[in-house]
Amino acid sequence: MLLLLPLTILILHLGSAWSNPISSVNVTIWQFGGAHRLVGGISTEPLQAIGTASGGLATTYLYQALTPQVQTVTTGTKNQTLTETVTLTRTMVISASGWIETPAPSVVIQCSFVSGTDGVCFDQTSTASGAAASDVLQVSMPSPPAVTTSFPATLSTPGSSAPASTSPTSTSTLPNSSGSSGSVTVTVRAVGAILLLHVLAMIWIL
């Protein structure tokens, strides 16, 4: 009996972990010839997908780099230096062959493969070509809608002849997941393994 409580807690924990889908993925972009064309910063926010081309061959992302900016503020006869974080926002179109960034309407930065291992990067002022170097960027994925349930507002009491007045008994919104069958299979196998270990532990104790 003492093993039932931790076993139940473990099963509930695993079920909660498997019920939450992956919230982020990564995308790899390539730069060539030692050139670094991406806007740098102390850190970058996860990419946000804002559109996909017909056929899914390219995806447009919002790229945000966090950079420090120093300002001098004069108070009376003293100058005070303040550092704040500024977000630089870019739009990138990423495909298997390369990527294009538009820092401004008239400015285009592009890197693309010209062979299996080499490529070229260029902007308005310079061009670089050579071996590929990868940059892995995190992509933010939208969370699935939460399950919501409403209950009857008025319940009938025993012996009452009046029908119960209720709101919709339950309204649930479930995320549409194409991988539900795989999750169920993994969950069943894991729970079965845990139960087997539990039985073996009880036999060993006896």
PDB file of N, CA and C in Angstrom, residues 25-32 34-39 47 98-99 111 131-139:
ATOM      1  N   VAL A  25      10.587  24.992 -31.544  1.00  0.00           N
ATOM      2  CA  VAL A  25      11.455  24.201 -32.403  1.00  0.00           C
ATOM      3  C   VAL A  25      12.600  25.099 -32.837  1.00  0.00           C
ATOM      4  N   ASN A  26      13.522  24.542 -33.577  1.00  0.00           N
ATOM      5  CA  ASN A  26      14.671  25.298 -34.060  1.00  0.00           C
ATOM      6  C   ASN A  26      14.685  25.319 -35.578  1.00  0.00           C
ATOM      7  N   VAL A  27      15.279  26.359 -36.134  1.00  0.00           N
ATOM      8  CA  VAL A  27      15.498  26.448 -37.570  1.00  0.00           C
ATOM      9  C   VAL A  27      16.953  26.853 -37.785  1.00  0.00           C
ATOM     10  N   THR A  28      17.589  26.271 -38.785  1.00  0.00           N
ATOM     11  CA  THR A  28      18.996  26.545 -39.073  1.00  0.00           C
ATOM     12  C   THR A  28      19.106  27.409 -40.318  1.00  0.00           C
ATOM     13  N   ILE A  29      19.842  28.503 -40.205  1.00  0.00           N
ATOM     14  CA  ILE A  29      20.145  29.324 -41.373  1.00  0.00           C
ATOM     15  C   ILE A  29      21.648  29.253 -41.626  1.00  0.00           C
ATOM     16  N   TRP A  30      22.038  29.554 -42.853  1.00  0.00           N
ATOM     17  CA  TRP A  30      23.438  29.395 -43.255  1.00  0.00           C
ATOM     18  C   TRP A  30      23.997  30.715 -43.752  1.00  0.00           C
ATOM     19  N   GLN A  31      25.265  30.982 -43.354  1.00  0.00           N
ATOM     20  CA  GLN A  31      25.997  32.140 -43.849  1.00  0.00           C
ATOM     21  C   GLN A  31      27.298  31.640 -44.468  1.00  0.00           C
ATOM     22  N   PHE A  32      27.871  32.420 -45.359  1.00  0.00           N
ATOM     23  CA  PHE A  32      28.974  31.922 -46.180  1.00  0.00           C
ATOM     24  C   PHE A  32      30.127  32.920 -46.225  1.00  0.00           C
ATOM     25  N   GLY A  34      32.543  33.508 -44.141  1.00  0.00           N
ATOM     26  CA  GLY A  34      32.943  34.186 -42.915  1.00  0.00           C
ATOM     27  C   GLY A  34      32.175  35.453 -42.618  1.00  0.00           C
ATOM     28  N   ALA A  35      31.241  35.814 -43.461  1.00  0.00           N
ATOM     29  CA  ALA A  35      30.468  37.038 -43.244  1.00  0.00           C
ATOM     30  C   ALA A  35      29.330  36.770 -42.266  1.00  0.00           C
ATOM     31  N   HIS A  36      29.072  37.752 -41.424  1.00  0.00           N
ATOM     32  CA  HIS A  36      27.963  37.643 -40.479  1.00  0.00           C
ATOM     33  C   HIS A  36      26.960  38.732 -40.825  1.00  0.00           C
ATOM     34  N   ARG A  37      25.890  38.339 -41.489  1.00  0.00           N
ATOM     35  CA  ARG A  37      24.925  39.320 -41.986  1.00  0.00           C
ATOM     36  C   ARG A  37      23.761  39.570 -41.034  1.00  0.00           C
ATOM     37  N   LEU A  38      23.536  38.659 -40.106  1.00  0.00           N
ATOM     38  CA  LEU A  38      22.428  38.869 -39.180  1.00  0.00           C
ATOM     39  C   LEU A  38      22.709  40.043 -38.255  1.00  0.00           C
ATOM     40  N   VAL A  39      21.665  40.764 -37.892  1.00  0.00           N
ATOM     41  CA  VAL A  39      21.804  41.839 -36.920  1.00  0.00           C
ATOM     42  C   VAL A  39      22.158  41.226 -35.574  1.00  0.00           C
ATOM     43  N   LEU A  47      12.236  33.273 -33.051  1.00  0.00           N
ATOM     44  CA  LEU A  47      11.577  33.688 -34.280  1.00  0.00           C
ATOM     45  C   LEU A  47      10.073  33.456 -34.169  1.00  0.00           C
ATOM     46  N   GLY A  98      18.269  28.954 -48.655  1.00  0.00           N
ATOM     47  CA  GLY A  98      18.869  30.156 -48.082  1.00  0.00           C
ATOM     48  C   GLY A  98      17.844  31.020 -47.379  1.00  0.00           C
ATOM     49  N   TRP A  99      18.197  32.295 -47.209  1.00  0.00           N
ATOM     50  CA  TRP A  99      17.304  33.216 -46.522  1.00  0.00           C
ATOM     51  C   TRP A  99      17.513  34.632 -47.027  1.00  0.00           C
ATOM     52  N   CYS A 111      21.512  35.348 -48.300  1.00  0.00           N
ATOM     53  CA  CYS A 111      22.498  34.275 -48.274  1.00  0.00           C
ATOM     54  C   CYS A 111      21.854  33.030 -48.868  1.00  0.00           C
ATOM     55  N   ALA A 131      32.681  28.638 -47.691  1.00  0.00           N
ATOM     56  CA  ALA A 131      32.079  27.517 -46.979  1.00  0.00           C
ATOM     57  C   ALA A 131      30.921  27.979 -46.094  1.00  0.00           C
ATOM     58  N   ALA A 132      30.024  27.049 -45.836  1.00  0.00           N
ATOM     59  CA  ALA A 132      28.826  27.364 -45.057  1.00  0.00           C
ATOM     60  C   ALA A 132      29.098  27.294 -43.561  1.00  0.00           C
ATOM     61  N   ALA A 133      28.507  28.221 -42.826  1.00  0.00           N
ATOM     62  CA  ALA A 133      28.529  28.215 -41.359  1.00  0.00           C
ATOM     63  C   ALA A 133      27.089  28.358 -40.879  1.00  0.00           C
ATOM     64  N   SER A 134      26.718  27.563 -39.893  1.00  0.00           N
ATOM     65  CA  SER A 134      25.315  27.514 -39.481  1.00  0.00           C
ATOM     66  C   SER A 134      25.039  28.392 -38.269  1.00  0.00           C
ATOM     67  N   ASP A 135      23.828  28.912 -38.223  1.00  0.00           N
ATOM     68  CA  ASP A 135      23.282  29.603 -37.057  1.00  0.00           C
ATOM     69  C   ASP A 135      21.941  28.951 -36.738  1.00  0.00           C
ATOM     70  N   VAL A 136      21.792  28.469 -35.514  1.00  0.00           N
ATOM     71  CA  VAL A 136      20.552  27.815 -35.102  1.00  0.00           C
ATOM     72  C   VAL A 136      19.722  28.809 -34.302  1.00  0.00           C
ATOM     73  N   LEU A 137      18.512  29.071 -34.769  1.00  0.00           N
ATOM     74  CA  LEU A 137      17.622  30.024 -34.123  1.00  0.00           C
ATOM     75  C   LEU A 137      16.388  29.295 -33.618  1.00  0.00           C
ATOM     76  N   GLN A 138      15.968  29.672 -32.434  1.00  0.00           N
ATOM     77  CA  GLN A 138      14.767  29.072 -31.854  1.00  0.00           C
ATOM     78  C   GLN A 138      13.531  29.695 -32.471  1.00  0.00           C
ATOM     79  N   VAL A 139      12.506  28.894 -32.653  1.00  0.00           N
ATOM     80  CA  VAL A 139      11.241  29.357 -33.219  1.00  0.00           C
ATOM     81  C   VAL A 139      10.155  29.185 -32.166  1.00  0.00           C
TER      82      VAL A 139
END
